[in-house]
Short mmCIF file of C-alpha atoms in Angstrom, two decimals:
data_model
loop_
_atom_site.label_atom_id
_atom_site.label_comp_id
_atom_site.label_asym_id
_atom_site.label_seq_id
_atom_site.Cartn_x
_atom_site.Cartn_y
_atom_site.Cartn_z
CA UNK A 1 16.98 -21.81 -11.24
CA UNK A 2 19.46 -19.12 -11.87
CA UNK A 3 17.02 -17.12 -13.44
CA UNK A 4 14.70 -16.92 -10.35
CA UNK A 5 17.76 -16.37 -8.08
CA UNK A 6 18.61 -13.05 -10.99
CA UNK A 7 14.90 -12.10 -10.11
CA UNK A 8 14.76 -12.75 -6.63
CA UNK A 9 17.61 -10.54 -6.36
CA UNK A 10 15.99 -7.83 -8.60
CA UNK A 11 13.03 -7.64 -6.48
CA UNK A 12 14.84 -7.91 -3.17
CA UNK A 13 17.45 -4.56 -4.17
CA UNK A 14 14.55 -2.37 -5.96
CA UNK A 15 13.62 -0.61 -2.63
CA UNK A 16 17.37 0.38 -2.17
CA UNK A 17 16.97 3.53 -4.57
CA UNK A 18 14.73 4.97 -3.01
CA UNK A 19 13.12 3.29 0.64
CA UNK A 20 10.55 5.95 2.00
CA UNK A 21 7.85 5.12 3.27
CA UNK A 22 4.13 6.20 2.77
CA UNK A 23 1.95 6.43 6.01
CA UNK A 24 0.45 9.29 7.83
CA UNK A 25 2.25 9.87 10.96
CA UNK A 26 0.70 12.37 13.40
CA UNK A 27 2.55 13.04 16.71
CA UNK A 28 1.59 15.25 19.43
CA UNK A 29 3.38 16.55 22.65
CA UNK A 30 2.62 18.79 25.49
CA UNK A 31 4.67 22.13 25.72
CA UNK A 32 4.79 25.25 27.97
CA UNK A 33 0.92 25.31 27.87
CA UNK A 34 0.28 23.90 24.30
CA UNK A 35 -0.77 21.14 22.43
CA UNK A 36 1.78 21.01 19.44
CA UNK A 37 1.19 18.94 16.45
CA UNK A 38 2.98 17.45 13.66
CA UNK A 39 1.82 14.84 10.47
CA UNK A 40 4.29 13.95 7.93
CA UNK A 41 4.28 11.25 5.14
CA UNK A 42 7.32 10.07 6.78
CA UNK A 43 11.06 12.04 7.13
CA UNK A 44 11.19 14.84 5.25
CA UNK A 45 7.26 14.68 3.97
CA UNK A 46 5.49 17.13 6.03
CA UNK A 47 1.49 16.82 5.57
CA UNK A 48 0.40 19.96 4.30
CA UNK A 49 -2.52 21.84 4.67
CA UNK A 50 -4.09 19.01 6.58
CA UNK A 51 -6.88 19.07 9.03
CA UNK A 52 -6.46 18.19 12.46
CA UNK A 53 -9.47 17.36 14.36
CA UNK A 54 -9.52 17.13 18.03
CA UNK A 55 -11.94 14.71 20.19
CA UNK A 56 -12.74 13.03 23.36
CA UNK A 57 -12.81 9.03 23.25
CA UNK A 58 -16.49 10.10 23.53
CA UNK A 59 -16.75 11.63 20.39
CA UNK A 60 -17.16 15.22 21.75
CA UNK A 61 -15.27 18.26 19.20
CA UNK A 62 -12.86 19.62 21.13
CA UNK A 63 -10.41 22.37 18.57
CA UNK A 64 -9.75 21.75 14.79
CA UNK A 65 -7.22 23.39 12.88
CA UNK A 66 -4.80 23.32 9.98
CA UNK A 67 -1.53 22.49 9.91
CA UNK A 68 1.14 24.40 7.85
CA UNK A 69 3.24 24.20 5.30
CA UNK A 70 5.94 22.23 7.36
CA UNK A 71 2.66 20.23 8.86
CA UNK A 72 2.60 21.84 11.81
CA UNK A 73 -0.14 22.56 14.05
CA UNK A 74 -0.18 24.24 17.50
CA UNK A 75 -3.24 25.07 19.85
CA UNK A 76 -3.38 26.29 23.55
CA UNK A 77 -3.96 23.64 25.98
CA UNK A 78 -8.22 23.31 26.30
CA UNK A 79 -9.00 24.40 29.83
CA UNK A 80 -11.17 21.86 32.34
CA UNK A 81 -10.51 19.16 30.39
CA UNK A 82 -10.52 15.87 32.30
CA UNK A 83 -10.31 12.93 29.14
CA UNK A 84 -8.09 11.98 26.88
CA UNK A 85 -7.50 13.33 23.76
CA UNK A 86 -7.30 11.71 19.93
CA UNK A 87 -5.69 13.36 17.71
CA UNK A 88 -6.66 12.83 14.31
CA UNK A 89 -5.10 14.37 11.02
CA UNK A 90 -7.03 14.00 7.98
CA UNK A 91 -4.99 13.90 4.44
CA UNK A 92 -7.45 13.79 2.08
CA UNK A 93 -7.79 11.35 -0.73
CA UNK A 94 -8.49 8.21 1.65
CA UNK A 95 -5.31 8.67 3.88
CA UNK A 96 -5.88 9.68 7.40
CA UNK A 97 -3.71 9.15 10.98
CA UNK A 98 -4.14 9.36 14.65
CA UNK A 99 -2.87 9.94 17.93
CA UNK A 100 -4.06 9.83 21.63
CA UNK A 101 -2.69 12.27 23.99
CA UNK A 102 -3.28 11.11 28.00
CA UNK A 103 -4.69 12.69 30.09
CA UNK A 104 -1.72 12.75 32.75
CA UNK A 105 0.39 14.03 29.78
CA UNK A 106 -2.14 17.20 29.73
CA UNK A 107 -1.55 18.33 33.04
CA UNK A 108 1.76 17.43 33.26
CA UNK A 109 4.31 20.71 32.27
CA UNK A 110 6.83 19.03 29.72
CA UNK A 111 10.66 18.44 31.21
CA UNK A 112 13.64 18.79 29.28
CA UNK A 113 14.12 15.07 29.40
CA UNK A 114 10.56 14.24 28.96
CA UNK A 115 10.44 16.42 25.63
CA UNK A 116 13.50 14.60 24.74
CA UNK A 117 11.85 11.16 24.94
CA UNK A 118 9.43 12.34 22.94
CA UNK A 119 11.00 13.70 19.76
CA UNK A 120 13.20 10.31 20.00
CA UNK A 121 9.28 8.76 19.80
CA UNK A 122 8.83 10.59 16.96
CA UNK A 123 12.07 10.31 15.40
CA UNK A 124 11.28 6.55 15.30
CA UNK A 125 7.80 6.83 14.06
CA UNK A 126 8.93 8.44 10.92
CA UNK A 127 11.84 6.19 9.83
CA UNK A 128 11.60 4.26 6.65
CA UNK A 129 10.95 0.47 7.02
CA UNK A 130 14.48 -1.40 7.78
CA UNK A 131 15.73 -3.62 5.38
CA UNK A 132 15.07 -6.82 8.13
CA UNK A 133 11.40 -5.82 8.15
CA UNK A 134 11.55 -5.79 4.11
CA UNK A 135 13.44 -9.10 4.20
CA UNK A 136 11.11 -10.37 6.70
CA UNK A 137 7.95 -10.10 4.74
CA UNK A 138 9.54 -11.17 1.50
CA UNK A 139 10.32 -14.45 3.81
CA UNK A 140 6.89 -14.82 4.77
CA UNK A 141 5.43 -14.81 1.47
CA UNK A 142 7.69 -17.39 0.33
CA UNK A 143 6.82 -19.65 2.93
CA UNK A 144 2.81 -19.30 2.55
CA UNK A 145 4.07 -20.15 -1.50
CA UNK A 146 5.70 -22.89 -0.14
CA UNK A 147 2.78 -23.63 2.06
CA UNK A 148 0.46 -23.89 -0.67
CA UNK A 149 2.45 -25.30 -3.03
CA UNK A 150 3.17 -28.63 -0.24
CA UNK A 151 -1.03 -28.64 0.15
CA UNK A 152 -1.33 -28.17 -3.78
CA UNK A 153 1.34 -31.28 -4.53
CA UNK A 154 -0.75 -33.72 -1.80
CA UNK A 155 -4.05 -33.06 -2.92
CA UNK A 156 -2.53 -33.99 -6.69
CA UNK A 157 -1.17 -36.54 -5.33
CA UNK A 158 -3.99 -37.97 -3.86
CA UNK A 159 -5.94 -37.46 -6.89
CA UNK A 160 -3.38 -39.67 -9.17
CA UNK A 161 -3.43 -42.26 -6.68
CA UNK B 1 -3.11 4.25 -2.44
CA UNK B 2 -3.12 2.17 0.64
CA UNK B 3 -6.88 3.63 2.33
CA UNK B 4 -6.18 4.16 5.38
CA UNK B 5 -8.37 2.56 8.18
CA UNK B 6 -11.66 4.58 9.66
CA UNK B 7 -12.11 6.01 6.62
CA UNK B 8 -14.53 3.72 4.25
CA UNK B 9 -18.19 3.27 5.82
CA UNK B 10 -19.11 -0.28 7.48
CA UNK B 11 -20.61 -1.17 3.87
CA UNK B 12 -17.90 -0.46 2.05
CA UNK B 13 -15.63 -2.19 3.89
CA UNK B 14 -18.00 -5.25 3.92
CA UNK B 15 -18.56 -5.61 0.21
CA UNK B 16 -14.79 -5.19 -0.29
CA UNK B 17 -14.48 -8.06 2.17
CA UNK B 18 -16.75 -10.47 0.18
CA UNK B 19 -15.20 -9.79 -2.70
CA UNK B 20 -11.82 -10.23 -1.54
CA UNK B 21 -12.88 -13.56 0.45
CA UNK B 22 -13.82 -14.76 -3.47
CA UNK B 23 -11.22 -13.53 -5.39
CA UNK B 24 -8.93 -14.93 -3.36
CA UNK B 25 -10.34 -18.25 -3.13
CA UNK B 26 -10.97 -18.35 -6.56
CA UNK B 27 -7.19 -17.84 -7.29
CA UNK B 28 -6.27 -20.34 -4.87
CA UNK B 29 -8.22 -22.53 -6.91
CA UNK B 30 -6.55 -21.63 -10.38
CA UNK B 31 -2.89 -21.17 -8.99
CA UNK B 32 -0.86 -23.71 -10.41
CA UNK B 33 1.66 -25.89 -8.15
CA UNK B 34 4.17 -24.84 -11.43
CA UNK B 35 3.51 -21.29 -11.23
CA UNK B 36 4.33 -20.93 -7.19
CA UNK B 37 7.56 -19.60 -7.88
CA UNK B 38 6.27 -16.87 -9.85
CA UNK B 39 3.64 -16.25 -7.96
CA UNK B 40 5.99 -15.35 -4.68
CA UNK B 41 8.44 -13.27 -6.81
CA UNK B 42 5.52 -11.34 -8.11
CA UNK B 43 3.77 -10.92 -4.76
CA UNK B 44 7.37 -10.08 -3.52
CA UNK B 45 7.72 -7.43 -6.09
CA UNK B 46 4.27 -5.78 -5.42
CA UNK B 47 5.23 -5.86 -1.37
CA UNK B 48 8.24 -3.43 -2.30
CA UNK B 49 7.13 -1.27 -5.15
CA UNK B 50 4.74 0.20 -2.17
CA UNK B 51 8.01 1.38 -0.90
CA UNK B 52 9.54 3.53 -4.07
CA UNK B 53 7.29 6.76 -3.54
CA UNK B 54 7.06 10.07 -5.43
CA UNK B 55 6.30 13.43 -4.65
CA UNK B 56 3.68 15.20 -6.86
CA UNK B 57 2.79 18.49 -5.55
CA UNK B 58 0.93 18.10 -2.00
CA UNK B 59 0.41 14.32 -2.74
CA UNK B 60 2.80 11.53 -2.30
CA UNK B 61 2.18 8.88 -4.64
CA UNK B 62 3.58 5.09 -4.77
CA UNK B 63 4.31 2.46 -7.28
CA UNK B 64 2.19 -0.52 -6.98
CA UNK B 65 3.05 -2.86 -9.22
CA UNK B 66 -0.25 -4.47 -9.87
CA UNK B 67 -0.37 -4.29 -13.58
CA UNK B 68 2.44 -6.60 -13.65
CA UNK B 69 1.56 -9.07 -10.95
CA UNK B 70 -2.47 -9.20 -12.89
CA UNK B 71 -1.18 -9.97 -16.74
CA UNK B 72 1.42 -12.15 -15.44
CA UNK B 73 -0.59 -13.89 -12.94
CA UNK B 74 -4.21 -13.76 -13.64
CA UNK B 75 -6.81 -14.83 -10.94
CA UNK B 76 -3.76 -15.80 -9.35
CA UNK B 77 -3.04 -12.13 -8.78
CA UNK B 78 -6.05 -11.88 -6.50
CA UNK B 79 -4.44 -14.12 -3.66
CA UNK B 80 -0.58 -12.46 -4.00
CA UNK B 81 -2.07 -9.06 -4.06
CA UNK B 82 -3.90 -9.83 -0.22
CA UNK B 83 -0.59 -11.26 0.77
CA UNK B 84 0.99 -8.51 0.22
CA UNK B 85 -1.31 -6.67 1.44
CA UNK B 86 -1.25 -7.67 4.77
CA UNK B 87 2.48 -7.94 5.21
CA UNK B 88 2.79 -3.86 4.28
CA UNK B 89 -0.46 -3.48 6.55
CA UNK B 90 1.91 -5.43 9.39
CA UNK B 91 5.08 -4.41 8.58
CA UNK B 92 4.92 -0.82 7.00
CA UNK B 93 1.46 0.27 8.89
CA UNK B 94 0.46 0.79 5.36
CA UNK B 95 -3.59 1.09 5.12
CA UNK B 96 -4.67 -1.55 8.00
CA UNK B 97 -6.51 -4.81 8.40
CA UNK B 98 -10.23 -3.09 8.48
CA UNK B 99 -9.41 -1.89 5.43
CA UNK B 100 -7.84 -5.01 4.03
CA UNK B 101 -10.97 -6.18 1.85
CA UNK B 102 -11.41 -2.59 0.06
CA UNK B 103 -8.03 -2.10 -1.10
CA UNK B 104 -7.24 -5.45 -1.50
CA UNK B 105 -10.38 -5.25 -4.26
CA UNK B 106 -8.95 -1.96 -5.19
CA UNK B 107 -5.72 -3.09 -6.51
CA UNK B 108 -6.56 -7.05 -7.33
CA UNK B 109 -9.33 -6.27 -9.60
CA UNK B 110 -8.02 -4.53 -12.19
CA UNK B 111 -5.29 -6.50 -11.95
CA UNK B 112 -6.84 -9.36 -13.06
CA UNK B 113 -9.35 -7.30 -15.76
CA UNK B 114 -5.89 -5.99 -17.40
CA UNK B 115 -4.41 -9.88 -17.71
CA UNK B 116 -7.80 -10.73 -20.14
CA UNK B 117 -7.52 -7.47 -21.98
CA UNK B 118 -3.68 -7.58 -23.02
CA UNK B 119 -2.39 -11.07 -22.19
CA UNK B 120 -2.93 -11.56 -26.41
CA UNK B 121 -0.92 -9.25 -27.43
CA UNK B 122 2.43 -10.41 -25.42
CA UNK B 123 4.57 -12.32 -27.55
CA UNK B 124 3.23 -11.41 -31.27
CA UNK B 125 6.01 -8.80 -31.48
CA UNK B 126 8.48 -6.74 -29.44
CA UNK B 127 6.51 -3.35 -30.27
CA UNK B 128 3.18 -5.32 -29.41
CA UNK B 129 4.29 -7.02 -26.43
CA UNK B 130 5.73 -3.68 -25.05
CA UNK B 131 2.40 -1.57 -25.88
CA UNK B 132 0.94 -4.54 -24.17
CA UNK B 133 2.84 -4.46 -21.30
CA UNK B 134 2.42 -0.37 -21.39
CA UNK B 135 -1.40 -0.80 -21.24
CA UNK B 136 -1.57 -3.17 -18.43
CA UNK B 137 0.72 -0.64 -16.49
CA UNK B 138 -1.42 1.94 -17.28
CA UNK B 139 -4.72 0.52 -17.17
CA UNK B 140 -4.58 -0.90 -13.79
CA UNK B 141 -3.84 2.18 -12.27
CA UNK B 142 -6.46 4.25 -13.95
CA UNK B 143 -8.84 1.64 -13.16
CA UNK B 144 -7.08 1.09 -9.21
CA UNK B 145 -7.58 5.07 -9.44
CA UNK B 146 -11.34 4.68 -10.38
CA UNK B 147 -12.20 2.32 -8.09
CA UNK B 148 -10.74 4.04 -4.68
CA UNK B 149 -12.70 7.13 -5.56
CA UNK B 150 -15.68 4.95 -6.21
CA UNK B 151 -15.14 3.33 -2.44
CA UNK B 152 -14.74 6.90 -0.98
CA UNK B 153 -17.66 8.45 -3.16
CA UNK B 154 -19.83 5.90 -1.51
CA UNK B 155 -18.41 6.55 1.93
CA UNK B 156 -19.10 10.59 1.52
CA UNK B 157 -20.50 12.34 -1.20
CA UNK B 158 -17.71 15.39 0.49
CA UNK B 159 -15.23 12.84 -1.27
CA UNK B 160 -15.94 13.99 -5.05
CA UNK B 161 -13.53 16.51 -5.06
CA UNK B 162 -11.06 14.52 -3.42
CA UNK B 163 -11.62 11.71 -6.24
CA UNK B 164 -11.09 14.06 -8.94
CA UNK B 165 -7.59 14.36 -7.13
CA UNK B 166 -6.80 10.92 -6.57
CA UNK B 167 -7.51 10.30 -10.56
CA UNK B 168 -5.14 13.46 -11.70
CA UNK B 169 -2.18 12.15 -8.86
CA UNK B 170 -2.21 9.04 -10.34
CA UNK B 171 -1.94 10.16 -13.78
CA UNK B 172 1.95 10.39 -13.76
CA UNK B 173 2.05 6.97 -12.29
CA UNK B 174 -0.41 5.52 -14.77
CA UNK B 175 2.74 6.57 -17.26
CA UNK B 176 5.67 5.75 -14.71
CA UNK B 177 4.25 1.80 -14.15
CA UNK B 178 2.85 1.50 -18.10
CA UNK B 179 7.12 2.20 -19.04
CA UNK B 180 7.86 -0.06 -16.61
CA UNK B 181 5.64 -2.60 -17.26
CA UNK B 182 5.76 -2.64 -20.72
CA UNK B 183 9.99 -2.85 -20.27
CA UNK B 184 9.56 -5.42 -17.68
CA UNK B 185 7.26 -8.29 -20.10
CA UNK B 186 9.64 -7.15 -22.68
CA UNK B 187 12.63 -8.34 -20.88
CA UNK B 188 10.96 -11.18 -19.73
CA UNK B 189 10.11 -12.40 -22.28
CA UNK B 190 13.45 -12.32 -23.50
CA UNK B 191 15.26 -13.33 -20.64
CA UNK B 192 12.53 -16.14 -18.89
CA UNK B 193 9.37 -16.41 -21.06
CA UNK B 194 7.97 -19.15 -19.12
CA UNK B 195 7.11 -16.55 -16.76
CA UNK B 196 4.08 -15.52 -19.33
CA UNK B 197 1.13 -17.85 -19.24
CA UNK B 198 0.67 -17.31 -22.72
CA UNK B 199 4.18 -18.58 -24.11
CA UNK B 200 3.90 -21.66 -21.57
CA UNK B 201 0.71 -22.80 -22.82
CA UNK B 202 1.98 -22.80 -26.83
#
């Protein structure tokens, strides 16, 4: 028993040297007449050289670009434009993310407060998992264990009886 | 290596479905009401190693783990490694439910291949049992490696150059999880060899 509570622990503290996560995160706001873009890999992982394609929900091309080398892409705001727009920013190598822009958020001219929301959006996008999510999960899977392992000990015990 | 959703074609996706849908129920089947324990620790362990990341040029590569989880748990890996799956999937927006089955088969498969190849050589000696533990590590990844390019080959032939990629990334990981591996069976078997299915059964 002590030995699985030694291993437990091991497995539950490994993410504490270095808990960053690994997700593409694109995020897209509205600003004195263009669309601005940025895709990361999480804080401090910008996604570089990445392409950004632009569409309607319909499918239809609107811009495509590149972002930089601090993932960063910017475009001027598409003119008659009534739709939606999805955001997508491909990675390469099977990793790929998206966002949807409104339509009321295109012809709406960014506030200072609005702009503010948004970059706190974003600011919570790219934070690392919390250590209650982590905890959580590690929970969950040893309750499905114990789950199967209550199923596992009927069925044998319906089988010696 | 989580692939992200809306990438892999509709076919793709459904073969790595019905594979998954077997694999798992054929570890279900094999898991034994002894080996639960291990079983959670081990999908526990592969839910965080997603988690420790490093930076290798323009790609950001993870740990996985699944070397580990396969020789220790066998078929049993199958069912742990979806688990897992779809708590990072839920919890860390890692890869996504569409594309559950394919990376699910991804990382389970050679998970379990590994467990056949070196499972013997754990326990003859300390330098075996590390080597073996090295080339499960290392294995799994190449073959994990493999086996996403494969999925996005068949997607889009545009994808070749991108596999070539993947496989060369995940070269300093194949190294990173073989050392740790091979330390990890070696201090396991030190420290709690009923964990390894071979010791138990002598």
């Amino acid at each position: 028993m002590k030995k699985i509570i030694i291993l437990i622990a091991l497995v539950f503290f490994m993410p504490a040297t270095a808990a960053l996560a690994h997700k593409v995160i694109v995020f897209a706001w509205v600003e004195q007449g263009q669309i601005h873009v940025e895709g990361s890999f999480g804080s401090d992982r910008p996604a570089k050289n990445c392409t950004i394609t632009v569409k309607t929900p319909e499918g239809i091309l609107v811009h495509q670009g590149i972002t930089d080398t601090q993932g960063l892409y910017s475009f001027a705001l598409p003119e008659g434009l009534d739709s939606d727009l999805i955001l997508e920013l491909n990675a390469g190598t099977g990793h790929s993310g998206q966002w949807t822009l409104p339509k009321d958020e295109l012809s709406l001219e960014s506030s200072p407060e609005n702009l503010k929301n948004k970059m706190a959006q974003k600011q919570s996008l790219e934070k690392s998992p919390s250590l209650v999510r982590i905890a959580a999960g590690i929970a969950v899977i040893f309750i499905l264990a114990f789950l199967v392992s209550f199923v596992k000990k009927r069925k044998k015990g319906r089988h010696n009886a | 290596m989580h692939i992200s959703e809306g990438i892999l074609s509709g076919q793709v996706l459904a073969a790595g479905a019905a594979i998954t849908i077997v694999g798992t129920a054929m570890g279900l089947k094999k898991i034994d009401y002894d080996q639960m324990v291990h079983v959670a620790i081990l999908a526990s362990a592969f839910f965080v190693a997603s988690l420790i990341h490093v930076n290798i040029g323009p790609v950001s590569v993870h740990l996985i783990l699944n070397g580990v989880v396969g020789l220790l748990l066998g078929m049993a890996a199958f069912p742990a490694i979806v688990t897992a799956l779809v708590l990072q999937s839920l919890f860390f927006q890692y890869g996504g439910l569409t594309a559950l089955g394919a990376n699910a088969v991804v990382m389970a498969v050679p998970a379990v291949l590994v467990h056949f190849l070196f499972l013997p050589l754990l326990g003859k000696s300390p330098r075996l049992t590390f080597v073996g533990g090295f080339l499960a590590g290392f294995v799994s990844i190449g073959l994990s490696s493999l086996l996403m390019a494969l999925a996005l080959w068949f997607t889009n032939e545009d994808f070749l150059k991108t596999c070539i990629a993947i496989i060369s990334a995940h070269v300093p990981v194949m190294v990173i999880e073989g050392i740790i591996t091979g330390f990890c069976v070696s201090f396991l078997l030190k420290v709690y060899p009923e964990i390894i299915p071979l010791r138990k059964s002598r």
